[in-house]
PDB file of C-alpha atoms in Angstrom:
ATOM      1  CA  MET A   1      43.182 -30.314  -8.491  1.00 65.00           C
ATOM      2  CA  GLY A   2      40.514 -30.609 -11.193  1.00 84.00           C
ATOM      3  CA  ILE A   3      37.629 -29.961  -8.778  1.00 90.00           C
ATOM      4  CA  ALA A   4      39.297 -26.883  -7.326  1.00 89.00           C
ATOM      5  CA  ARG A   5      39.779 -25.385 -10.793  1.00 91.00           C
ATOM      6  CA  LEU A   6      36.118 -26.035 -11.693  1.00 91.00           C
ATOM      7  CA  ALA A   7      34.956 -24.436  -8.435  1.00 91.00           C
ATOM      8  CA  LEU A   8      37.151 -21.398  -9.047  1.00 92.00           C
ATOM      9  CA  ALA A   9      35.873 -21.045 -12.623  1.00 93.00           C
ATOM     10  CA  ALA A  10      32.248 -21.310 -11.454  1.00 93.00           C
ATOM     11  CA  LEU A  11      32.854 -18.704  -8.749  1.00 93.00           C
ATOM     12  CA  GLY A  12      34.420 -16.350 -11.303  1.00 93.00           C
ATOM     13  CA  ALA A  13      31.483 -16.809 -13.705  1.00 94.00           C
ATOM     14  CA  LEU A  14      29.015 -16.121 -10.871  1.00 93.00           C
ATOM     15  CA  GLY A  15      30.909 -12.974  -9.889  1.00 92.00           C
ATOM     16  CA  LEU A  16      30.852 -11.747 -13.490  1.00 92.00           C
ATOM     17  CA  LEU A  17      27.105 -12.379 -13.692  1.00 92.00           C
ATOM     18  CA  VAL A  18      26.511 -10.395 -10.476  1.00 90.00           C
ATOM     19  CA  LEU A  19      28.531  -7.471 -11.836  1.00 90.00           C
ATOM     20  CA  ILE A  20      26.547  -7.478 -15.093  1.00 91.00           C
ATOM     21  CA  VAL A  21      23.211  -7.472 -13.223  1.00 87.00           C
ATOM     22  CA  LEU A  22      24.299  -4.668 -10.875  1.00 84.00           C
ATOM     23  CA  GLY A  23      25.599  -2.619 -13.796  1.00 83.00           C
ATOM     24  CA  THR A  24      22.337  -3.028 -15.694  1.00 83.00           C
ATOM     25  CA  ILE A  25      20.274  -2.013 -12.665  1.00 80.00           C
ATOM     26  CA  SER A  26      22.396   1.058 -12.002  1.00 78.00           C
ATOM     27  CA  LEU A  27      22.282   2.142 -15.665  1.00 80.00           C
ATOM     28  CA  THR A  28      18.482   1.872 -15.788  1.00 78.00           C
ATOM     29  CA  GLY A  29      18.103   3.874 -12.576  1.00 70.00           C
ATOM     30  CA  GLY A  30      16.851   0.962 -10.484  1.00 64.00           C
ATOM     31  CA  PHE A  31      18.640   2.230  -7.390  1.00 60.00           C
ATOM     32  CA  GLY A  32      17.138   5.734  -7.671  1.00 57.00           C
ATOM     33  CA  PRO A  33      19.065   9.004  -7.619  1.00 59.00           C
ATOM     34  CA  ALA A  34      21.809   9.378  -5.049  1.00 56.00           C
ATOM     35  CA  PRO A  35      21.232  12.170  -2.506  1.00 54.00           C
ATOM     36  CA  GLU A  36      23.466  15.182  -2.944  1.00 56.00           C
ATOM     37  CA  ALA A  37      25.955  16.002  -0.218  1.00 56.00           C
ATOM     38  CA  GLY A  38      24.504  18.452   2.288  1.00 55.00           C
ATOM     39  CA  SER A  39      20.989  18.094   0.947  1.00 51.00           C
ATOM     40  CA  SER A  40      17.990  18.156   3.242  1.00 51.00           C
ATOM     41  CA  PRO A  41      15.852  15.065   3.815  1.00 52.00           C
ATOM     42  CA  PRO A  42      13.099  14.451   1.250  1.00 48.00           C
ATOM     43  CA  PRO A  43       9.798  16.249   1.919  1.00 45.00           C
ATOM     44  CA  GLU A  44       6.924  14.350   3.472  1.00 45.00           C
ATOM     45  CA  THR A  45       4.753  12.516   0.986  1.00 38.00           C
ATOM     46  CA  LYS A  46       1.018  12.855   0.700  1.00 41.00           C
ATOM     47  CA  PRO A  47      -1.121  10.013   2.038  1.00 45.00           C
ATOM     48  CA  LEU A  48      -1.503   7.039  -0.269  1.00 43.00           C
ATOM     49  CA  SER A  49      -4.808   6.626  -2.047  1.00 47.00           C
ATOM     50  CA  ALA A  50      -5.942   3.365  -3.596  1.00 47.00           C
ATOM     51  CA  SER A  51      -8.725   3.540  -6.151  1.00 44.00           C
ATOM     52  CA  SER A  52      -9.893   1.452  -9.039  1.00 41.00           C
ATOM     53  CA  GLY A  53      -8.534   3.778 -11.684  1.00 42.00           C
ATOM     54  CA  ALA A  54      -9.571   6.967 -13.408  1.00 41.00           C
ATOM     55  CA  PRO A  55     -12.882   8.455 -12.337  1.00 45.00           C
ATOM     56  CA  SER A  56     -15.778   8.076 -14.740  1.00 44.00           C
ATOM     57  CA  SER A  57     -17.442  11.110 -16.308  1.00 40.00           C
ATOM     58  CA  SER A  58     -20.107  11.094 -13.569  1.00 46.00           C
ATOM     59  CA  GLU A  59     -17.463  11.264 -10.812  1.00 46.00           C
ATOM     60  CA  THR A  60     -15.954  14.542  -9.717  1.00 45.00           C
ATOM     61  CA  SER A  61     -13.001  15.322  -7.493  1.00 47.00           C
ATOM     62  CA  SER A  62     -15.403  16.508  -4.744  1.00 63.00           C
ATOM     63  CA  GLN A  63     -17.283  13.175  -4.653  1.00 86.00           C
ATOM     64  CA  VAL A  64     -17.158  11.410  -1.303  1.00 91.00           C
ATOM     65  CA  PRO A  65     -15.455   7.976  -1.606  1.00 94.00           C
ATOM     66  CA  THR A  66     -17.434   4.835  -0.839  1.00 94.00           C
ATOM     67  CA  VAL A  67     -14.841   3.904   1.775  1.00 95.00           C
ATOM     68  CA  LEU A  68     -11.920   5.840   3.267  1.00 95.00           C
ATOM     69  CA  VAL A  69      -9.521   4.239   5.764  1.00 95.00           C
ATOM     70  CA  GLU A  70      -6.997   6.390   7.648  1.00 95.00           C
ATOM     71  CA  CYS A  71      -4.249   5.049   9.895  1.00 94.00           C
ATOM     72  CA  LEU A  72      -4.266   6.622  13.384  1.00 94.00           C
ATOM     73  CA  GLN A  73      -1.294   4.838  14.959  1.00 93.00           C
ATOM     74  CA  GLU A  74       2.421   4.843  14.153  1.00 94.00           C
ATOM     75  CA  ARG A  75       1.948   1.519  12.334  1.00 93.00           C
ATOM     76  CA  CYS A  76      -1.413  -0.014  11.477  1.00 93.00           C
ATOM     77  CA  PRO A  77      -1.759  -3.756  10.818  1.00 93.00           C
ATOM     78  CA  THR A  78      -2.884  -4.960   7.404  1.00 93.00           C
ATOM     79  CA  VAL A  79      -5.759  -3.134   5.711  1.00 94.00           C
ATOM     80  CA  PHE A  80      -7.447  -4.946   2.806  1.00 95.00           C
ATOM     81  CA  LEU A  81      -9.739  -3.282   0.242  1.00 95.00           C
ATOM     82  CA  LYS A  82     -11.209  -5.224  -2.679  1.00 95.00           C
ATOM     83  CA  VAL A  83     -13.888  -4.462  -5.237  1.00 94.00           C
ATOM     84  CA  THR A  84     -16.647  -6.986  -4.521  1.00 90.00           C
ATOM     85  CA  GLY A  85     -16.178  -9.740  -7.099  1.00 90.00           C
ATOM     86  CA  GLY A  86     -13.211  -7.924  -8.625  1.00 89.00           C
ATOM     87  CA  ASP A  87      -9.716  -6.543  -8.130  1.00 92.00           C
ATOM     88  CA  VAL A  88      -7.728  -6.132  -4.913  1.00 93.00           C
ATOM     89  CA  LEU A  89      -7.193  -2.400  -4.415  1.00 93.00           C
ATOM     90  CA  PHE A  90      -5.080  -2.314  -1.255  1.00 93.00           C
ATOM     91  CA  ASN A  91      -3.483  -5.042   0.872  1.00 94.00           C
ATOM     92  CA  ARG A  92      -0.719  -3.956   3.230  1.00 94.00           C
ATOM     93  CA  GLU A  93       0.230  -2.288   6.501  1.00 94.00           C
ATOM     94  CA  MET A  94      -0.086   1.487   6.803  1.00 94.00           C
ATOM     95  CA  THR A  95       1.704   4.277   8.682  1.00 94.00           C
ATOM     96  CA  ARG A  96       0.248   7.222  10.641  1.00 94.00           C
ATOM     97  CA  GLY A  97      -1.766   9.599   8.439  1.00 94.00           C
ATOM     98  CA  GLU A  98      -1.722   7.309   5.426  1.00 95.00           C
ATOM     99  CA  GLN A  99      -5.065   6.789   3.680  1.00 94.00           C
ATOM    100  CA  ALA A 100      -6.602   4.184   1.408  1.00 94.00           C
ATOM    101  CA  GLN A 101      -9.872   4.856  -0.387  1.00 94.00           C
ATOM    102  CA  SER A 102     -12.157   3.627  -3.126  1.00 93.00           C
ATOM    103  CA  SER A 103     -15.144   5.090  -4.949  1.00 93.00           C
ATOM    104  CA  ASP A 104     -16.340   1.781  -6.386  1.00 94.00           C
ATOM    105  CA  ASP A 105     -19.999   0.775  -5.896  1.00 94.00           C
ATOM    106  CA  LYS A 106     -19.192  -2.109  -3.500  1.00 95.00           C
ATOM    107  CA  VAL A 107     -15.932  -2.574  -1.619  1.00 95.00           C
ATOM    108  CA  ASP A 108     -15.040  -5.466   0.687  1.00 95.00           C
ATOM    109  CA  VAL A 109     -13.022  -4.220   3.669  1.00 95.00           C
ATOM    110  CA  VAL A 110     -10.957  -6.270   6.148  1.00 94.00           C
ATOM    111  CA  LEU A 111      -9.262  -4.522   9.074  1.00 95.00           C
ATOM    112  CA  THR A 112      -6.775  -6.562  11.109  1.00 94.00           C
ATOM    113  CA  ASP A 113      -7.015  -4.108  14.043  1.00 94.00           C
ATOM    114  CA  ALA A 114     -10.164  -1.977  13.860  1.00 93.00           C
ATOM    115  CA  SER A 115      -8.988   0.334  16.668  1.00 93.00           C
ATOM    116  CA  ALA A 116      -5.896   1.420  14.711  1.00 93.00           C
ATOM    117  CA  VAL A 117      -7.797   3.079  11.860  1.00 95.00           C
ATOM    118  CA  ARG A 118     -10.587   5.588  11.242  1.00 95.00           C
ATOM    119  CA  VAL A 119     -13.112   4.411   8.647  1.00 95.00           C
ATOM    120  CA  HIS A 120     -15.569   6.587   6.729  1.00 95.00           C
ATOM    121  CA  VAL A 121     -18.270   4.923   4.618  1.00 95.00           C
ATOM    122  CA  ASN A 122     -20.041   7.328   2.246  1.00 94.00           C
ATOM    123  CA  GLY A 123     -18.713  10.223   4.330  1.00 93.00           C
ATOM    124  CA  SER A 124     -20.034   8.884   7.669  1.00 94.00           C
ATOM    125  CA  GLU A 125     -17.550   7.673  10.268  1.00 94.00           C
ATOM    126  CA  ARG A 126     -17.942   4.069  11.444  1.00 93.00           C
ATOM    127  CA  PRO A 127     -17.638   3.413  15.180  1.00 92.00           C
ATOM    128  CA  ALA A 128     -14.088   2.501  16.215  1.00 88.00           C
ATOM    129  CA  GLY A 129     -13.440  -1.144  17.004  1.00 90.00           C
ATOM    130  CA  LYS A 130     -11.872  -2.594  20.118  1.00 91.00           C
ATOM    131  CA  ALA A 131      -8.091  -2.993  20.341  1.00 91.00           C
ATOM    132  CA  GLY A 132      -6.999  -6.020  18.308  1.00 91.00           C
ATOM    133  CA  GLU A 133     -10.511  -6.592  16.913  1.00 93.00           C
ATOM    134  CA  ARG A 134     -10.675  -7.871  13.340  1.00 94.00           C
ATOM    135  CA  GLN A 135     -13.536  -6.448  11.276  1.00 93.00           C
ATOM    136  CA  GLU A 136     -14.875  -7.501   7.898  1.00 94.00           C
ATOM    137  CA  PHE A 137     -17.648  -5.640   6.075  1.00 95.00           C
ATOM    138  CA  THR A 138     -18.818  -4.524   2.648  1.00 95.00           C
ATOM    139  CA  ALA A 139     -19.208  -0.814   1.988  1.00 94.00           C
ATOM    140  CA  SER A 140     -21.851   0.045  -0.635  1.00 94.00           C
ATOM    141  CA  ARG A 141     -22.187   3.334  -2.482  1.00 91.00           C
ATOM    142  CA  GLU A 142     -25.345   5.235  -1.531  1.00 85.00           C
TER     143      GLU A 142
END
């Protein structure tokens, strides 16, 4: 009987802990706002853009990015962008129309399937790869 009581007490303490964590998350808005009844679906989001931060004073909004990758298929395998010798800017799968870009001087690019994406380097489109072809290259600002 002693073991059963200990197990029951431990289970009760665990349940209490779960309730406290869920309550804290819901109070801080971790679950996001609940949709209102009869509301329409959320509007489409703009394509994602990955860059190394705020543009410098010499950069303008009309400046062509060093590299721009756009997903052409429903789901594109992993796209990896990294500042050469620095931070990882983008490392994940993409969906149709989504974009990742960088205006850094040198960007290492790895495409898991080069046929699934359109790549522009300094505003010029790179030739499309073969289906399933993995490509690795470094894009340099001109």
